[in-house]
Amino acid sequence: AQSVTQPDIHITVSEGASLELRCNYSYGATPYLFWYVQSPGQGLQLLLKYFSGDTLVQGIKGFEAEFKRSQSSFNLRKPSVHWSDAAEYFCAVDLVNSGNTPLVFGKGTRLSVIA
Amino acid sequence: GAGVSQSPRYKVAKRGQDVALRCDPISGHVSLFWYQQALGQGPEFLTYFQNEAQLDKSGLPSDRFFAERPEGSVSTLKIQRTQQEDSAVYLCASSPGQPAYGYTFGSGTRLTVV
């Protein structure tokens, strides 16, 4: 069955350190790929998306993600984490590549930032 | 409006009560999606609409769950005879139908069944 895997349930990083959140998908073709962030009590905010083309995608808040077809991965990175980045991060895929069909989400990675 | 609006933000229901959750999508957005997010989990798909047509309701957990979008704009998710396992955040998202624009999520309704 198609799935989205975020292997890390919880990650703690120091403020100013670099960050990488992992995401793998299981699907025959390359789906549209998304990263969302969710702060406590809030909805989901889109960080970035990949449809095609350049495999390194820039997003908001200094985030970027790299699509690697050979590894079926779409990992999220940030060079220097700020305390305000503490939140839940979700990887999601649009399996039909239409922009018009439901997303499938991973279970999320909770990011904690320490001083 | 500028974003997807959901109401109420919080709802406490006694077990067995019926509840109705409202989603007001971005004006002109063709597609509307409902998700259920249990505590500590990712959002799980419930159902979605294209205009007023409900194209997929395979994610609705039981026949106690019902969704409608009669005029192709505002949508209501209704849960009859609520049970404790229905406690979750219910998220609504809308999309113009063009991939480049992505999906916009509301802040959700947190339902607690006591």
PDB file of C-alpha atoms in Angstrom:
ATOM      1  CA  ALA A   1       0.000   0.000   0.000  1.00  0.00           C
ATOM      2  CA  GLN A   2       1.124   3.539  -0.642  1.00  0.00           C
ATOM      3  CA  SER A   3       2.530   5.167   2.448  1.00  0.00           C
ATOM      4  CA  VAL A   4       4.524   8.050   3.793  1.00  0.00           C
ATOM      5  CA  THR A   5       7.100   7.312   6.480  1.00  0.00           C
ATOM      6  CA  GLN A   6       8.662   9.779   8.859  1.00  0.00           C
ATOM      7  CA  PRO A   7      11.091   7.605  10.828  1.00  0.00           C
ATOM      8  CA  ASP A   8      11.785  10.094  13.600  1.00  0.00           C
ATOM      9  CA  ILE A   9       8.957  10.689  16.052  1.00  0.00           C
ATOM     10  CA  HIS A  10      10.802  13.332  18.050  1.00  0.00           C
ATOM     11  CA  ILE A  11      14.000  15.267  17.408  1.00  0.00           C
ATOM     12  CA  THR A  12      15.738  17.727  19.718  1.00  0.00           C
ATOM     13  CA  VAL A  13      18.282  20.194  18.377  1.00  0.00           C
ATOM     14  CA  SER A  14      20.140  23.126  19.836  1.00  0.00           C
ATOM     15  CA  GLU A  15      19.297  26.602  18.648  1.00  0.00           C
ATOM     16  CA  GLY A  16      21.627  27.509  15.792  1.00  0.00           C
ATOM     17  CA  ALA A  17      22.318  23.894  14.870  1.00  0.00           C
ATOM     18  CA  SER A  18      21.391  22.377  11.542  1.00  0.00           C
ATOM     19  CA  LEU A  19      18.305  20.229  11.075  1.00  0.00           C
ATOM     20  CA  GLU A  20      17.279  17.386   8.810  1.00  0.00           C
ATOM     21  CA  LEU A  21      13.870  15.718   9.005  1.00  0.00           C
ATOM     22  CA  ARG A  22      13.444  12.538   7.048  1.00  0.00           C
ATOM     23  CA  CYS A  23      10.571  11.504   4.805  1.00  0.00           C
ATOM     24  CA  ASN A  24      10.248   8.432   2.612  1.00  0.00           C
ATOM     25  CA  TYR A  25       7.334   7.471   0.424  1.00  0.00           C
ATOM     26  CA  SER A  26       6.280   4.192  -1.009  1.00  0.00           C
ATOM     27  CA  TYR A  27       4.751   4.622  -4.425  1.00  0.00           C
ATOM     28  CA  GLY A  28       5.531   3.502  -7.956  1.00  0.00           C
ATOM     29  CA  ALA A  29       5.669   6.917  -9.569  1.00  0.00           C
ATOM     30  CA  THR A  30       6.886  10.242  -8.250  1.00  0.00           C
ATOM     31  CA  PRO A  31       4.061  11.950  -6.432  1.00  0.00           C
ATOM     32  CA  TYR A  32       3.733  15.613  -5.643  1.00  0.00           C
ATOM     33  CA  LEU A  33       5.505  16.118  -2.319  1.00  0.00           C
ATOM     34  CA  PHE A  34       4.820  18.581   0.475  1.00  0.00           C
ATOM     35  CA  TRP A  35       6.111  19.583   3.882  1.00  0.00           C
ATOM     36  CA  TYR A  36       3.753  21.204   6.378  1.00  0.00           C
ATOM     37  CA  VAL A  37       4.382  22.630   9.840  1.00  0.00           C
ATOM     38  CA  GLN A  38       1.862  22.656  12.675  1.00  0.00           C
ATOM     39  CA  SER A  39       2.264  24.735  15.811  1.00  0.00           C
ATOM     40  CA  PRO A  40       0.261  23.735  18.908  1.00  0.00           C
ATOM     41  CA  GLY A  41      -3.434  24.421  18.459  1.00  0.00           C
ATOM     42  CA  GLN A  42      -2.956  25.573  14.900  1.00  0.00           C
ATOM     43  CA  GLY A  43      -3.709  24.264  11.447  1.00  0.00           C
ATOM     44  CA  LEU A  44      -1.140  23.162   8.905  1.00  0.00           C
ATOM     45  CA  GLN A  45       1.056  25.706   7.181  1.00  0.00           C
ATOM     46  CA  LEU A  46       2.735  24.838   3.902  1.00  0.00           C
ATOM     47  CA  LEU A  47       6.533  25.096   4.044  1.00  0.00           C
ATOM     48  CA  LEU A  48       7.353  23.936   0.530  1.00  0.00           C
ATOM     49  CA  LYS A  49       6.313  21.617  -2.271  1.00  0.00           C
ATOM     50  CA  TYR A  50       7.889  19.658  -5.086  1.00  0.00           C
ATOM     51  CA  PHE A  51       6.196  18.891  -8.367  1.00  0.00           C
ATOM     52  CA  SER A  52       9.005  18.446 -10.874  1.00  0.00           C
ATOM     53  CA  GLY A  53      12.240  20.006 -12.076  1.00  0.00           C
ATOM     54  CA  ASP A  54      15.014  21.094  -9.758  1.00  0.00           C
ATOM     55  CA  THR A  55      15.247  18.533  -6.973  1.00  0.00           C
ATOM     56  CA  LEU A  56      16.259  21.117  -4.366  1.00  0.00           C
ATOM     57  CA  VAL A  57      13.255  23.138  -3.334  1.00  0.00           C
ATOM     58  CA  GLN A  58      13.324  26.329  -1.302  1.00  0.00           C
ATOM     59  CA  GLY A  59      10.512  27.148   1.073  1.00  0.00           C
ATOM     60  CA  ILE A  60       9.475  29.667   3.656  1.00  0.00           C
ATOM     61  CA  LYS A  61      11.233  30.363   6.962  1.00  0.00           C
ATOM     62  CA  GLY A  62      14.607  29.292   5.570  1.00  0.00           C
ATOM     63  CA  PHE A  63      13.631  25.669   4.960  1.00  0.00           C
ATOM     64  CA  GLU A  64      14.632  23.599   1.963  1.00  0.00           C
ATOM     65  CA  ALA A  65      14.008  20.035   0.874  1.00  0.00           C
ATOM     66  CA  GLU A  66      15.732  17.706  -1.536  1.00  0.00           C
ATOM     67  CA  PHE A  67      13.943  15.098  -3.608  1.00  0.00           C
ATOM     68  CA  LYS A  68      15.963  11.953  -4.241  1.00  0.00           C
ATOM     69  CA  ARG A  69      14.199   9.608  -6.633  1.00  0.00           C
ATOM     70  CA  SER A  70      16.623   6.731  -6.047  1.00  0.00           C
ATOM     71  CA  GLN A  71      15.878   6.767  -2.338  1.00  0.00           C
ATOM     72  CA  SER A  72      12.190   7.758  -2.581  1.00  0.00           C
ATOM     73  CA  SER A  73      12.994  10.471  -0.102  1.00  0.00           C
ATOM     74  CA  PHE A  74      12.107  14.113   0.397  1.00  0.00           C
ATOM     75  CA  ASN A  75      14.066  15.276   3.431  1.00  0.00           C
ATOM     76  CA  LEU A  76      13.557  18.687   4.984  1.00  0.00           C
ATOM     77  CA  ARG A  77      16.569  20.749   6.038  1.00  0.00           C
ATOM     78  CA  LYS A  78      17.407  24.010   7.710  1.00  0.00           C
ATOM     79  CA  PRO A  79      20.980  25.262   8.215  1.00  0.00           C
ATOM     80  CA  SER A  80      20.350  27.061  11.517  1.00  0.00           C
ATOM     81  CA  VAL A  81      17.352  26.345  13.707  1.00  0.00           C
ATOM     82  CA  HIS A  82      15.578  29.068  15.661  1.00  0.00           C
ATOM     83  CA  TRP A  83      13.606  28.489  18.850  1.00  0.00           C
ATOM     84  CA  SER A  84      10.434  29.460  16.992  1.00  0.00           C
ATOM     85  CA  ASP A  85      10.871  26.414  14.726  1.00  0.00           C
ATOM     86  CA  ALA A  86       9.740  24.127  17.541  1.00  0.00           C
ATOM     87  CA  ALA A  87       6.595  22.490  16.151  1.00  0.00           C
ATOM     88  CA  GLU A  88       5.267  19.331  14.497  1.00  0.00           C
ATOM     89  CA  TYR A  89       6.360  18.703  10.913  1.00  0.00           C
ATOM     90  CA  PHE A  90       4.428  16.600   8.439  1.00  0.00           C
ATOM     91  CA  CYS A  91       5.450  15.219   5.089  1.00  0.00           C
ATOM     92  CA  ALA A  92       2.606  14.607   2.649  1.00  0.00           C
ATOM     93  CA  VAL A  93       2.098  13.303  -0.878  1.00  0.00           C
ATOM     94  CA  ASP A  94      -0.501  13.821  -3.561  1.00  0.00           C
ATOM     95  CA  LEU A  95      -0.526  10.414  -5.190  1.00  0.00           C
ATOM     96  CA  VAL A  96      -2.576  11.473  -8.178  1.00  0.00           C
ATOM     97  CA  ASN A  97      -0.535  14.599  -8.920  1.00  0.00           C
ATOM     98  CA  SER A  98      -3.609  16.637  -9.573  1.00  0.00           C
ATOM     99  CA  GLY A  99      -3.637  19.205  -6.804  1.00  0.00           C
ATOM    100  CA  ASN A 100      -7.220  18.190  -6.528  1.00  0.00           C
ATOM    101  CA  THR A 101      -7.143  14.948  -4.586  1.00  0.00           C
ATOM    102  CA  PRO A 102      -6.538  14.114  -0.950  1.00  0.00           C
ATOM    103  CA  LEU A 103      -3.073  14.242   0.519  1.00  0.00           C
ATOM    104  CA  VAL A 104      -1.588  11.296   2.377  1.00  0.00           C
ATOM    105  CA  PHE A 105       0.330  12.367   5.463  1.00  0.00           C
ATOM    106  CA  GLY A 106       3.120  10.859   7.484  1.00  0.00           C
ATOM    107  CA  LYS A 107       2.701  10.567  11.236  1.00  0.00           C
ATOM    108  CA  GLY A 108       4.824  13.623  11.850  1.00  0.00           C
ATOM    109  CA  THR A 109       8.080  14.547  13.573  1.00  0.00           C
ATOM    110  CA  ARG A 110       8.002  16.708  16.666  1.00  0.00           C
ATOM    111  CA  LEU A 111      10.879  19.171  16.793  1.00  0.00           C
ATOM    112  CA  SER A 112      12.094  20.536  20.108  1.00  0.00           C
ATOM    113  CA  VAL A 113      14.674  23.333  20.228  1.00  0.00           C
ATOM    114  CA  ILE A 114      16.903  23.846  23.240  1.00  0.00           C
ATOM    115  CA  ALA A 115      19.078  26.805  24.104  1.00  0.00           C
TER     116      ALA A 115
ATOM    117  CA  GLY B   1     -12.281  35.200   2.884  1.00  0.00           C
ATOM    118  CA  ALA B   2      -8.545  35.291   3.173  1.00  0.00           C
ATOM    119  CA  GLY B   3      -8.236  31.812   4.618  1.00  0.00           C
ATOM    120  CA  VAL B   4     -10.130  28.666   5.483  1.00  0.00           C
ATOM    121  CA  SER B   5     -12.366  29.288   8.470  1.00  0.00           C
ATOM    122  CA  GLN B   6     -13.583  26.533  10.764  1.00  0.00           C
ATOM    123  CA  SER B   7     -16.106  26.747  13.557  1.00  0.00           C
ATOM    124  CA  PRO B   8     -16.367  26.130  16.361  1.00  0.00           C
ATOM    125  CA  ARG B   9     -12.700  26.046  17.371  1.00  0.00           C
ATOM    126  CA  TYR B  10     -13.514  23.833  20.344  1.00  0.00           C
ATOM    127  CA  LYS B  11     -16.470  21.567  20.981  1.00  0.00           C
ATOM    128  CA  VAL B  12     -17.196  19.437  24.010  1.00  0.00           C
ATOM    129  CA  ALA B  13     -19.945  16.902  23.485  1.00  0.00           C
ATOM    130  CA  LYS B  14     -21.458  14.356  25.783  1.00  0.00           C
ATOM    131  CA  ARG B  15     -21.302  10.824  24.491  1.00  0.00           C
ATOM    132  CA  GLY B  16     -24.339  10.195  22.331  1.00  0.00           C
ATOM    133  CA  GLN B  17     -24.815  13.808  21.269  1.00  0.00           C
ATOM    134  CA  ASP B  18     -24.841  14.904  17.644  1.00  0.00           C
ATOM    135  CA  VAL B  19     -22.359  17.566  16.525  1.00  0.00           C
ATOM    136  CA  ALA B  20     -21.942  19.687  13.406  1.00  0.00           C
ATOM    137  CA  LEU B  21     -18.624  21.157  12.363  1.00  0.00           C
ATOM    138  CA  ARG B  22     -18.469  23.930   9.801  1.00  0.00           C
ATOM    139  CA  CYS B  23     -15.856  24.748   7.189  1.00  0.00           C
ATOM    140  CA  ASP B  24     -15.856  27.941   5.155  1.00  0.00           C
ATOM    141  CA  PRO B  25     -13.266  27.530   2.367  1.00  0.00           C
ATOM    142  CA  ILE B  26     -11.427  30.180   0.434  1.00  0.00           C
ATOM    143  CA  SER B  27     -13.815  31.804  -2.002  1.00  0.00           C
ATOM    144  CA  GLY B  28     -13.677  30.147  -5.400  1.00  0.00           C
ATOM    145  CA  HIS B  29     -11.839  27.045  -4.262  1.00  0.00           C
ATOM    146  CA  VAL B  30     -13.237  24.067  -6.090  1.00  0.00           C
ATOM    147  CA  SER B  31     -12.065  21.283  -3.823  1.00  0.00           C
ATOM    148  CA  LEU B  32     -12.698  20.835  -0.115  1.00  0.00           C
ATOM    149  CA  PHE B  33     -11.207  18.147   2.106  1.00  0.00           C
ATOM    150  CA  TRP B  34     -11.924  16.910   5.634  1.00  0.00           C
ATOM    151  CA  TYR B  35      -9.270  15.240   7.772  1.00  0.00           C
ATOM    152  CA  GLN B  36      -9.290  13.763  11.266  1.00  0.00           C
ATOM    153  CA  GLN B  37      -6.185  14.197  13.406  1.00  0.00           C
ATOM    154  CA  ALA B  38      -5.943  12.145  16.574  1.00  0.00           C
ATOM    155  CA  LEU B  39      -3.603  13.294  19.307  1.00  0.00           C
ATOM    156  CA  GLY B  40       0.017  12.784  18.303  1.00  0.00           C
ATOM    157  CA  GLN B  41      -0.874  11.516  14.827  1.00  0.00           C
ATOM    158  CA  GLY B  42      -0.855  12.846  11.296  1.00  0.00           C
ATOM    159  CA  PRO B  43      -4.070  13.930   9.602  1.00  0.00           C
ATOM    160  CA  GLU B  44      -6.152  11.079   8.215  1.00  0.00           C
ATOM    161  CA  PHE B  45      -8.362  11.637   5.185  1.00  0.00           C
ATOM    162  CA  LEU B  46     -12.115  11.496   5.742  1.00  0.00           C
ATOM    163  CA  THR B  47     -13.842  12.801   2.619  1.00  0.00           C
ATOM    164  CA  TYR B  48     -13.635  15.377  -0.125  1.00  0.00           C
ATOM    165  CA  PHE B  49     -15.777  17.415  -2.477  1.00  0.00           C
ATOM    166  CA  GLN B  50     -15.349  18.950  -5.856  1.00  0.00           C
ATOM    167  CA  ASN B  51     -17.876  21.757  -5.898  1.00  0.00           C
ATOM    168  CA  GLU B  52     -21.004  20.179  -4.414  1.00  0.00           C
ATOM    169  CA  ALA B  53     -20.159  16.632  -5.457  1.00  0.00           C
ATOM    170  CA  GLN B  54     -18.762  14.319  -2.823  1.00  0.00           C
ATOM    171  CA  LEU B  55     -16.170  12.377  -4.794  1.00  0.00           C
ATOM    172  CA  ASP B  56     -14.702  10.196  -2.088  1.00  0.00           C
ATOM    173  CA  LYS B  57     -15.990   9.335   1.358  1.00  0.00           C
ATOM    174  CA  SER B  58     -13.925   6.223   1.869  1.00  0.00           C
ATOM    175  CA  GLY B  59     -12.206   7.657   4.937  1.00  0.00           C
ATOM    176  CA  LEU B  60     -15.349   8.207   6.985  1.00  0.00           C
ATOM    177  CA  PRO B  61     -14.955   5.784   9.917  1.00  0.00           C
ATOM    178  CA  SER B  62     -18.612   4.840  10.257  1.00  0.00           C
ATOM    179  CA  ASP B  63     -22.091   5.678   9.064  1.00  0.00           C
ATOM    180  CA  ARG B  64     -22.354   8.056  12.016  1.00  0.00           C
ATOM    181  CA  PHE B  65     -20.213  10.468  10.004  1.00  0.00           C
ATOM    182  CA  PHE B  66     -21.833  12.515   7.283  1.00  0.00           C
ATOM    183  CA  ALA B  67     -20.563  15.475   5.241  1.00  0.00           C
ATOM    184  CA  GLU B  68     -22.252  17.826   2.846  1.00  0.00           C
ATOM    185  CA  ARG B  69     -21.468  20.848   0.688  1.00  0.00           C
ATOM    186  CA  PRO B  70     -24.830  21.662  -0.840  1.00  0.00           C
ATOM    187  CA  GLU B  71     -23.933  24.852  -2.710  1.00  0.00           C
ATOM    188  CA  GLY B  72     -20.318  24.100  -3.443  1.00  0.00           C
ATOM    189  CA  SER B  73     -18.939  26.472  -0.838  1.00  0.00           C
ATOM    190  CA  VAL B  74     -19.490  25.973   2.903  1.00  0.00           C
ATOM    191  CA  SER B  75     -19.274  22.389   4.133  1.00  0.00           C
ATOM    192  CA  THR B  76     -20.571  20.736   7.263  1.00  0.00           C
ATOM    193  CA  LEU B  77     -19.256  17.563   8.853  1.00  0.00           C
ATOM    194  CA  LYS B  78     -21.849  15.949  11.067  1.00  0.00           C
ATOM    195  CA  ILE B  79     -21.194  13.243  13.615  1.00  0.00           C
ATOM    196  CA  GLN B  80     -24.180  11.468  15.085  1.00  0.00           C
ATOM    197  CA  ARG B  81     -24.243   9.740  18.465  1.00  0.00           C
ATOM    198  CA  THR B  82     -20.686  10.780  19.276  1.00  0.00           C
ATOM    199  CA  GLN B  83     -18.376   8.319  20.971  1.00  0.00           C
ATOM    200  CA  GLN B  84     -15.147   8.837  22.877  1.00  0.00           C
ATOM    201  CA  GLU B  85     -13.054   7.590  19.966  1.00  0.00           C
ATOM    202  CA  ASP B  86     -14.387  10.489  17.894  1.00  0.00           C
ATOM    203  CA  SER B  87     -12.332  12.885  20.028  1.00  0.00           C
ATOM    204  CA  ALA B  88      -9.831  14.493  17.665  1.00  0.00           C
ATOM    205  CA  VAL B  89      -9.051  17.634  15.744  1.00  0.00           C
ATOM    206  CA  TYR B  90     -11.036  17.889  12.528  1.00  0.00           C
ATOM    207  CA  LEU B  91      -9.195  19.788   9.824  1.00  0.00           C
ATOM    208  CA  CYS B  92     -10.651  21.246   6.685  1.00  0.00           C
ATOM    209  CA  ALA B  93      -8.612  22.219   3.630  1.00  0.00           C
ATOM    210  CA  SER B  94      -9.499  23.763   0.310  1.00  0.00           C
ATOM    211  CA  SER B  95      -7.782  23.903  -3.043  1.00  0.00           C
ATOM    212  CA  PRO B  96      -8.412  25.785  -6.284  1.00  0.00           C
ATOM    213  CA  GLY B  97      -7.729  22.549  -8.122  1.00  0.00           C
ATOM    214  CA  GLN B  98      -4.471  23.690  -9.647  1.00  0.00           C
ATOM    215  CA  PRO B  99      -1.423  21.928  -8.177  1.00  0.00           C
ATOM    216  CA  ALA B 100       0.733  25.018  -8.108  1.00  0.00           C
ATOM    217  CA  TYR B 101      -1.482  26.686  -5.553  1.00  0.00           C
ATOM    218  CA  GLY B 102      -1.485  23.823  -3.085  1.00  0.00           C
ATOM    219  CA  TYR B 103      -3.910  23.170  -0.298  1.00  0.00           C
ATOM    220  CA  THR B 104      -4.828  25.684   2.433  1.00  0.00           C
ATOM    221  CA  PHE B 105      -5.798  24.332   5.839  1.00  0.00           C
ATOM    222  CA  GLY B 106      -8.043  25.815   8.478  1.00  0.00           C
ATOM    223  CA  SER B 107      -7.102  25.905  12.159  1.00  0.00           C
ATOM    224  CA  GLY B 108      -9.332  22.943  12.893  1.00  0.00           C
ATOM    225  CA  THR B 109     -12.063  22.082  15.361  1.00  0.00           C
ATOM    226  CA  ARG B 110     -10.990  20.221  18.482  1.00  0.00           C
ATOM    227  CA  LEU B 111     -13.769  17.836  19.463  1.00  0.00           C
ATOM    228  CA  THR B 112     -13.741  16.286  22.907  1.00  0.00           C
ATOM    229  CA  VAL B 113     -16.360  13.670  23.706  1.00  0.00           C
ATOM    230  CA  VAL B 114     -16.920  13.133  27.421  1.00  0.00           C
TER     231      VAL B 114
END
